[in-house]
Coordinates of C-alpha atoms (C1' of nucleotides) in Angstrom, one line a residue:
Chain A
M15 CA 1.6 2.2 -36.7
V16 CA 2.9 1.7 -33.2
N17 CA 4.1 -1.8 -32.5
K18 CA 1.4 -3.1 -30.3
S19 CA 3.3 -6.0 -29.0
K20 CA 5.8 -3.6 -27.4
K21 CA 3.0 -1.9 -25.6
E22 CA 1.6 -5.2 -24.5
Q23 CA 5.0 -6.3 -23.4
I24 CA 5.5 -3.2 -21.2
L25 CA 2.1 -3.5 -19.7
R26 CA 2.5 -7.1 -18.9
V27 CA 5.8 -6.6 -17.2
A28 CA 4.5 -3.6 -15.4
S29 CA 1.5 -5.4 -14.2
E30 CA 3.5 -8.2 -12.8
L31 CA 5.8 -5.8 -10.9
F32 CA 2.9 -3.7 -9.6
N33 CA 1.2 -6.8 -8.3
K34 CA 4.4 -8.2 -6.7
Q35 CA 6.0 -5.1 -5.3
G36 CA 3.3 -2.5 -5.2
I37 CA 2.9 0.6 -7.3
R38 CA 5.1 3.1 -5.4
A39 CA 7.8 0.5 -5.0
T40 CA 8.0 -0.1 -8.7
G41 CA 10.1 2.4 -10.6
V42 CA 9.8 3.1 -14.3
D43 CA 13.5 2.2 -14.7
Q44 CA 12.8 -1.3 -13.5
V45 CA 9.8 -1.7 -15.8
V46 CA 12.0 -0.6 -18.7
A47 CA 14.8 -2.9 -17.7
E48 CA 12.6 -6.0 -17.3
S49 CA 10.6 -5.2 -20.4
K50 CA 13.9 -5.1 -22.4
V51 CA 12.8 -1.9 -23.9
A52 CA 14.1 1.6 -24.2
K53 CA 12.8 4.1 -21.8
M54 CA 11.6 6.4 -24.6
T55 CA 9.6 3.5 -25.9
L56 CA 7.7 3.3 -22.7
Y57 CA 7.1 7.0 -22.6
N58 CA 6.0 6.8 -26.2
H59 CA 3.2 4.4 -25.4
F60 CA 2.3 5.8 -22.0
P61 CA 2.6 9.6 -21.4
S62 CA 3.4 9.1 -17.7
K63 CA 3.7 6.5 -15.0
D64 CA 0.3 7.6 -13.9
E65 CA -1.2 6.6 -17.2
L66 CA 0.7 3.3 -17.1
V67 CA -0.8 2.6 -13.7
L68 CA -4.3 3.4 -14.8
S69 CA -3.9 1.2 -17.9
Y70 CA -2.7 -1.6 -15.5
L71 CA -5.7 -1.1 -13.3
K72 CA -8.1 -1.1 -16.2
R73 CA -6.6 -4.2 -17.7
Q74 CA -6.5 -6.0 -14.3
D75 CA -10.2 -5.2 -14.0
E76 CA -11.1 -6.6 -17.4
Q77 CA -9.1 -9.7 -17.0
W78 CA -10.2 -10.6 -13.5
R79 CA -13.8 -9.9 -14.3
D80 CA -13.8 -12.1 -17.4
W81 CA -12.0 -14.9 -15.6
F82 CA -14.2 -14.7 -12.5
E83 CA -17.6 -14.4 -14.2
S84 CA -16.9 -17.1 -16.8
S85 CA -15.6 -19.4 -14.0
V86 CA -18.8 -18.9 -12.1
D87 CA -20.9 -19.4 -15.2
R88 CA -19.1 -22.6 -16.2
R89 CA -20.1 -24.2 -12.9
G90 CA -23.7 -23.2 -13.8
G91 CA -26.7 -24.7 -12.1
T92 CA -29.4 -23.0 -10.2
P93 CA -29.0 -19.4 -9.0
Q94 CA -28.2 -20.7 -5.6
N95 CA -25.5 -23.0 -7.0
R96 CA -24.0 -20.1 -8.9
L97 CA -23.9 -18.0 -5.8
L98 CA -22.1 -20.7 -3.9
A99 CA -19.8 -21.3 -6.9
V100 CA -18.4 -17.8 -6.2
Y101 CA -16.6 -19.2 -3.2
D102 CA -15.3 -22.2 -5.1
V103 CA -13.9 -19.9 -7.7
L104 CA -12.3 -17.8 -4.9
G105 CA -10.7 -20.9 -3.6
E106 CA -9.3 -21.7 -7.0
W107 CA -7.9 -18.2 -7.3
F108 CA -6.2 -18.4 -3.9
V109 CA -4.1 -21.5 -4.8
A110 CA -3.1 -20.3 -8.2
P111 CA 0.7 -20.2 -8.4
D112 CA 0.8 -16.5 -9.3
F113 CA -1.7 -15.4 -6.6
T114 CA -0.6 -12.0 -5.2
G115 CA -3.8 -10.9 -3.6
C116 CA -6.4 -8.5 -4.9
A117 CA -4.8 -5.7 -6.8
F118 CA -7.6 -3.4 -6.0
I119 CA -7.5 -3.9 -2.3
K120 CA -3.8 -3.3 -2.4
T121 CA -4.0 -0.2 -4.6
A122 CA -6.8 1.3 -2.5
S123 CA -4.7 0.6 0.6
E124 CA -1.7 2.2 -0.9
F125 CA -3.6 5.3 -2.1
S126 CA -6.3 5.6 0.4
D127 CA -7.3 9.2 -0.3
D128 CA -10.9 9.3 -1.6
N129 CA -10.0 11.5 -4.5
H130 CA -6.9 9.8 -5.7
P131 CA -7.5 8.5 -9.2
Y132 CA -6.1 5.1 -8.3
F133 CA -8.4 4.8 -5.3
V134 CA -11.4 5.9 -7.5
A135 CA -10.5 3.2 -10.1
S136 CA -10.2 0.5 -7.4
H137 CA -13.4 1.6 -5.8
Q138 CA -15.2 1.5 -9.1
Y139 CA -14.1 -2.1 -9.7
K140 CA -15.2 -3.2 -6.2
V141 CA -18.6 -1.6 -6.9
Y142 CA -18.9 -3.9 -9.9
L143 CA -18.1 -6.9 -7.7
R144 CA -20.6 -5.9 -5.1
D145 CA -23.3 -5.4 -7.8
Y146 CA -22.4 -8.7 -9.5
I147 CA -23.0 -10.6 -6.3
A148 CA -26.2 -8.6 -5.6
S149 CA -27.5 -9.6 -9.1
L150 CA -26.8 -13.2 -8.3
V151 CA -28.8 -12.8 -5.1
E152 CA -31.7 -11.2 -6.9
Q153 CA -32.1 -14.3 -9.0
C154 CA -32.5 -16.4 -5.8
N155 CA -35.8 -15.2 -4.5
V156 CA -34.8 -14.8 -0.9
K157 CA -36.0 -12.7 2.0
Q158 CA -33.9 -9.6 2.9
S159 CA -32.1 -9.8 -0.4
Q160 CA -30.3 -6.6 0.2
M161 CA -28.9 -7.6 3.5
L162 CA -27.9 -11.0 2.1
A163 CA -26.2 -9.5 -0.8
S164 CA -24.2 -7.2 1.4
T165 CA -23.3 -10.0 3.7
L166 CA -22.2 -12.4 0.9
Y167 CA -20.1 -9.6 -0.6
M168 CA -18.4 -8.9 2.7
L169 CA -17.7 -12.6 3.0
V170 CA -16.0 -12.5 -0.3
E171 CA -13.9 -9.5 0.7
G172 CA -13.2 -11.0 4.1
A173 CA -12.1 -14.3 2.5
I174 CA -9.8 -12.5 0.1
M175 CA -8.4 -10.3 2.9
T176 CA -7.8 -13.1 5.4
Y177 CA -6.2 -15.2 2.8
M178 CA -3.9 -12.3 1.8
L179 CA -3.0 -11.8 5.5
Q180 CA -2.4 -15.5 5.8
T181 CA -4.6 -15.7 8.8
E182 CA -7.2 -18.1 7.3
P183 CA -6.0 -20.8 5.0
E184 CA -9.5 -22.3 4.7
A185 CA -11.0 -18.9 3.9
A186 CA -12.9 -20.0 0.8
V187 CA -14.3 -23.2 2.3
H188 CA -15.5 -21.6 5.4
A189 CA -16.9 -18.6 3.6
R190 CA -18.9 -21.0 1.4
E191 CA -20.3 -22.9 4.4
A192 CA -21.4 -19.7 6.0
A193 CA -22.9 -18.5 2.7
Q194 CA -24.9 -21.7 2.5
I195 CA -26.3 -21.3 6.0
L196 CA -27.3 -17.7 5.3
I197 CA -28.9 -18.5 2.0
Q198 CA -30.8 -21.5 3.4
Q199 CA -31.9 -19.5 6.4
L200 CA -33.3 -16.7 4.2
S201 CA -35.0 -18.9 1.6
Chain B
M6 CA 17.7 11.3 30.3
V7 CA 16.1 11.6 26.9
N8 CA 13.2 13.9 26.7
K9 CA 10.4 11.4 26.4
S10 CA 7.8 13.9 25.2
K11 CA 9.9 14.6 22.1
K12 CA 9.9 10.9 21.2
E13 CA 6.2 10.7 21.8
Q14 CA 5.6 13.8 19.8
I15 CA 7.6 12.4 16.8
L16 CA 5.8 9.1 17.1
R17 CA 2.4 10.7 17.3
V18 CA 3.0 12.9 14.2
A19 CA 4.6 10.0 12.3
S20 CA 1.6 7.7 13.1
E21 CA -0.8 10.3 11.8
L22 CA 1.1 10.7 8.6
F23 CA 1.6 7.0 8.0
N24 CA -2.1 6.4 8.6
K25 CA -3.1 9.2 6.2
Q26 CA -0.6 8.9 3.4
G27 CA 0.9 5.5 3.8
I28 CA 4.4 4.5 4.9
R29 CA 6.3 4.8 1.6
A30 CA 4.6 8.1 0.8
T31 CA 5.7 9.6 4.1
G32 CA 9.2 10.9 4.2
V33 CA 11.4 11.5 7.2
D34 CA 11.7 15.2 6.3
Q35 CA 7.9 15.6 6.5
V36 CA 7.8 13.9 9.9
V37 CA 10.5 16.2 11.1
A38 CA 8.9 19.3 9.8
E39 CA 5.4 18.5 11.2
S40 CA 6.9 17.4 14.5
K41 CA 8.7 20.7 14.8
V42 CA 11.8 18.9 15.7
A43 CA 15.3 18.7 14.4
K44 CA 16.2 15.9 12.1
M45 CA 18.9 14.7 14.4
T46 CA 16.5 14.5 17.3
L47 CA 14.4 12.0 15.3
Y48 CA 17.5 10.0 14.5
N49 CA 18.5 10.2 18.1
H50 CA 15.3 8.5 19.2
F51 CA 14.9 6.2 16.2
P52 CA 18.0 4.7 14.6
S53 CA 16.3 4.6 11.2
K54 CA 12.9 5.1 9.5
D55 CA 12.5 1.3 9.6
E56 CA 12.6 1.4 13.4
L57 CA 10.2 4.4 13.5
V58 CA 7.8 2.4 11.4
L59 CA 8.1 -0.7 13.6
S60 CA 7.4 1.5 16.6
Y61 CA 4.4 2.9 14.9
L62 CA 3.0 -0.5 14.2
K63 CA 3.6 -1.8 17.7
R64 CA 2.0 1.3 19.2
Q65 CA -1.0 1.1 16.8
D66 CA -1.4 -2.6 17.8
E67 CA -1.4 -1.8 21.5
Q68 CA -3.7 1.2 21.2
W69 CA -6.2 -0.5 18.9
R70 CA -6.3 -3.7 21.0
D71 CA -6.9 -1.8 24.2
W72 CA -9.6 0.3 22.7
F73 CA -11.3 -2.6 21.0
E74 CA -11.3 -5.1 23.8
S75 CA -12.3 -2.6 26.4
S76 CA -15.1 -1.4 24.2
V77 CA -16.4 -4.9 23.7
D78 CA -16.1 -5.7 27.4
R79 CA -17.9 -2.5 28.4
R80 CA -21.0 -3.7 26.6
G81 CA -20.7 -7.0 28.5
G82 CA -23.5 -9.4 28.8
T83 CA -23.6 -13.1 27.8
P84 CA -20.8 -14.5 25.6
Q85 CA -23.2 -14.2 22.6
N86 CA -23.9 -10.6 23.4
R87 CA -20.2 -9.9 23.5
L88 CA -19.7 -11.6 20.2
L89 CA -22.3 -9.4 18.6
A90 CA -20.9 -6.4 20.4
V91 CA -17.8 -6.8 18.2
Y92 CA -19.8 -5.5 15.3
D93 CA -21.3 -2.7 17.2
V94 CA -17.8 -1.6 18.2
L95 CA -16.7 -1.9 14.6
G96 CA -19.5 0.4 13.6
E97 CA -18.4 3.0 16.2
W98 CA -14.9 2.8 14.8
F99 CA -16.0 3.4 11.2
V100 CA -17.8 6.7 12.0
A101 CA -15.0 8.1 14.2
P102 CA -13.8 11.4 12.7
D103 CA -10.2 10.2 12.4
F104 CA -11.0 6.8 10.8
T105 CA -8.4 6.0 8.2
G106 CA -9.0 2.3 7.8
C107 CA -7.1 -0.6 9.3
A108 CA -3.4 0.3 9.5
F109 CA -2.5 -3.4 9.3
I110 CA -4.5 -4.1 6.2
K111 CA -2.9 -1.1 4.6
T112 CA 0.6 -2.0 5.7
A113 CA 0.3 -5.6 4.7
S114 CA -1.0 -4.4 1.3
E115 CA 1.8 -2.0 0.8
F116 CA 4.5 -4.5 1.9
S117 CA 2.9 -7.8 0.8
D118 CA 6.1 -9.8 0.7
D119 CA 5.8 -12.6 3.3
N120 CA 9.1 -12.0 4.8
H121 CA 9.0 -8.2 5.0
P122 CA 9.2 -7.1 8.7
Y123 CA 6.2 -4.8 8.2
F124 CA 4.1 -7.6 6.8
V125 CA 5.2 -10.0 9.6
A126 CA 4.2 -7.4 12.2
S127 CA 0.8 -6.8 10.5
H128 CA 0.2 -10.5 10.2
Q129 CA 1.0 -11.0 13.8
Y130 CA -1.5 -8.5 14.9
K131 CA -4.3 -10.0 12.7
V132 CA -3.5 -13.4 14.2
Y133 CA -4.3 -11.8 17.5
L134 CA -7.6 -10.5 16.3
R135 CA -8.5 -13.9 14.8
D136 CA -7.7 -15.6 18.1
Y137 CA -9.6 -13.0 20.1
I138 CA -12.7 -13.7 18.1
A139 CA -12.1 -17.5 18.4
S140 CA -11.9 -17.1 22.2
L141 CA -15.2 -15.3 22.3
V142 CA -16.7 -18.1 20.2
E143 CA -15.3 -20.8 22.5
Q144 CA -17.3 -19.3 25.4
C145 CA -20.5 -19.7 23.4
N146 CA -20.9 -23.4 23.3
V147 CA -21.8 -23.8 19.7
K148 CA -21.5 -26.5 17.1
Q149 CA -18.7 -26.2 14.6
S150 CA -17.0 -23.6 16.7
Q151 CA -13.9 -23.5 14.5
M152 CA -15.9 -22.8 11.4
L153 CA -18.0 -20.2 13.1
A154 CA -14.9 -18.5 14.5
S155 CA -13.4 -18.4 11.1
T156 CA -16.5 -17.0 9.5
L157 CA -17.1 -14.3 12.1
Y158 CA -13.5 -13.3 11.8
M159 CA -13.9 -13.0 8.0
L160 CA -17.0 -11.0 8.5
V161 CA -15.0 -8.6 10.6
E162 CA -12.3 -8.2 8.0
G163 CA -14.9 -8.0 5.3
A164 CA -16.7 -5.3 7.0
I165 CA -13.6 -3.3 7.6
M166 CA -12.5 -3.8 4.0
T167 CA -15.8 -2.9 2.4
Y168 CA -16.1 0.2 4.6
M169 CA -12.6 1.2 3.6
L170 CA -13.4 0.7 0.0
Q171 CA -16.6 2.7 0.5
T172 CA -18.7 0.0 -1.1
E173 CA -20.7 -0.9 2.0
P174 CA -21.8 2.0 4.2
E175 CA -23.9 -0.4 6.4
A176 CA -21.1 -2.9 6.7
A177 CA -21.1 -3.1 10.5
V178 CA -24.9 -3.4 10.8
H179 CA -25.2 -6.1 8.1
A180 CA -22.2 -8.0 9.4
R181 CA -23.9 -8.1 12.8
E182 CA -27.2 -9.4 11.4
A183 CA -25.3 -12.1 9.5
A184 CA -23.4 -13.0 12.6
Q185 CA -26.6 -13.3 14.6
I186 CA -28.1 -15.7 12.1
L187 CA -25.0 -17.8 12.0
I188 CA -24.6 -18.0 15.8
Q189 CA -28.3 -18.8 16.3
Q190 CA -28.2 -21.4 13.6
L191 CA -25.2 -23.2 15.2
S192 CA -26.4 -23.0 18.8
Chain C
dA25 C1' 32.3 26.8 37.2
dA26 C1' 32.8 22.7 34.3
dT27 C1' 30.8 18.8 32.3
dT28 C1' 27.3 16.3 30.0
dA29 C1' 23.0 15.4 27.6
dT30 C1' 19.7 17.0 24.6
dA31 C1' 18.0 19.7 21.0
dC32 C1' 18.8 23.0 17.5
dA33 C1' 19.8 24.6 12.3
dT34 C1' 22.0 23.9 8.2
dA35 C1' 24.4 21.7 4.8
dC36 C1' 25.4 17.8 2.1
dA37 C1' 26.6 13.0 0.6
dG38 C1' 24.9 9.5 -2.3
dG39 C1' 21.3 7.4 -4.0
dT40 C1' 16.6 7.1 -6.1
dC41 C1' 12.7 8.9 -8.7
dT42 C1' 10.1 10.7 -13.1
dG43 C1' 10.6 12.6 -17.2
dT44 C1' 13.3 14.7 -21.3
dA45 C1' 16.8 15.5 -24.7
dT46 C1' 19.6 13.8 -28.4
dA47 C1' 21.4 11.1 -31.7
dG48 C1' 21.9 6.8 -33.9
dT49 C1' 19.5 2.4 -35.7
dT50 C1' 16.0 -0.8 -37.2
dT51 C1' 11.7 -1.8 -39.7
dC52 C1' 8.6 -1.7 -43.2
dA53 C1' 5.7 0.0 -46.7
dA54 C1' 5.2 2.8 -50.8
Chain D
dT22 C1' 15.3 2.2 -52.7
dT23 C1' 13.9 5.8 -50.2
dG24 C1' 11.7 7.9 -46.3
dA25 C1' 9.0 8.0 -42.2
dA26 C1' 7.8 5.7 -38.0
dA27 C1' 9.3 3.1 -34.3
dC28 C1' 12.8 1.7 -31.4
dT29 C1' 17.4 2.0 -29.2
dA30 C1' 21.1 3.8 -26.1
dT31 C1' 22.9 7.1 -23.2
dA32 C1' 23.0 11.1 -20.7
dC33 C1' 21.0 14.3 -17.8
dA34 C1' 17.8 17.7 -15.3
dG35 C1' 15.5 18.5 -11.2
dA36 C1' 13.2 16.8 -7.5
dC37 C1' 13.0 13.7 -3.9
dC38 C1' 14.8 10.1 -0.6
dT39 C1' 17.5 8.4 3.9
dG40 C1' 21.0 9.3 6.7
dT41 C1' 25.2 12.0 8.3
dA42 C1' 28.3 15.8 9.5
dT43 C1' 29.1 20.0 11.8
dG44 C1' 28.8 23.4 15.0
dT45 C1' 25.8 26.0 18.3
dA46 C1' 22.5 26.7 22.1
dT47 C1' 20.4 25.4 26.4
dA48 C1' 19.7 23.4 30.6
dA49 C1' 20.6 20.2 34.2
dT50 C1' 24.1 17.9 37.0
dT51 C1' 28.4 17.4 39.3

DNA sequence: AATTATACATACAGGTCTGTATAGTTTCAA
DNA sequence: TTGAAACTATACAGACCTGTATGTATAATT
């Protein structure tokens, strides 16, 4: 049986490097070196860099999703409260010491061709996020729920993006205030 | 005197390739080949790929800025109308046949280190956009103008991002509706 | 006519990249 | 204890990268 901890170790180091430096900027040799692993061990667990990257994206998806949803749930309360909690959780994410921006925004930006597997994976994940917010909106009984869902989702992406670009330090707080006005106005 | 048309030619081809494929993915050899120019001609006009990229970013900035501001101005009207026109112009941009997303979002994503010259350049440009929207808001005489400016700016970035990610085909329209509600509510 | 600036084609230096080949070593279970 | 699976180290193939070197052609200027 393959030593699973080695595979985990490689994937953990690779994820960190992909997040920090980008995918194209991170070579297999660096992953090998920082994982303290032989090159053949990496290629034993991942048939190619492509597969390593796809594993990274999948893992990133699962981890972020779990963290995000459970953080929102933990704050609980009414559907409206949970909807607003989204922005509180965003704010927490932004100030985490290891915040490196959204991996999917960065990956989709680096590989912006519609048909590229990395773009497709990133797109898929963002579809989930959009639908997750839409499902929270559905529980709120508002007018124009589709438009509201779309807007709140764009506020999320906008907050992430402006925080990444370092053009809006108060992104999460302001997005929350705006969301509150919009929800209230359509209730 | 250096043949300016050659320099322009190189920069035009390079810009197209950077926009389509990304910066790291575009090699000097490809720029040379598609410019139908000798390699030494490129290096005669641009001392390094770095300088070529910085020229590309500067040019992109100037061009986009000119196009965007003049498009908003052309629609004219009251300060409020001009603020909403921002989202109409965004919508026009999205459906342009050569739309490749925001070059600065992509560049900042590909080179996300705070100190990287490409990131700094992209950041600078986005600061301009943020301030431009803030200046439109200032002319509107609203309550909480700072928060409103921040929000409307995030809606712009959010609309661009979600359109790029292909998760929100109606990004511009919905962002406009949300902006309208927010402006009205704070007037 | 001679000089200078620009662009040309080609080759290559020196480094990086992904992936493979090979041979030796550790680990662990039967 | 033996044998297979997993891991290690090293070297290298072949492609790509940026940037340079060299020598030639062309066209404008002096």
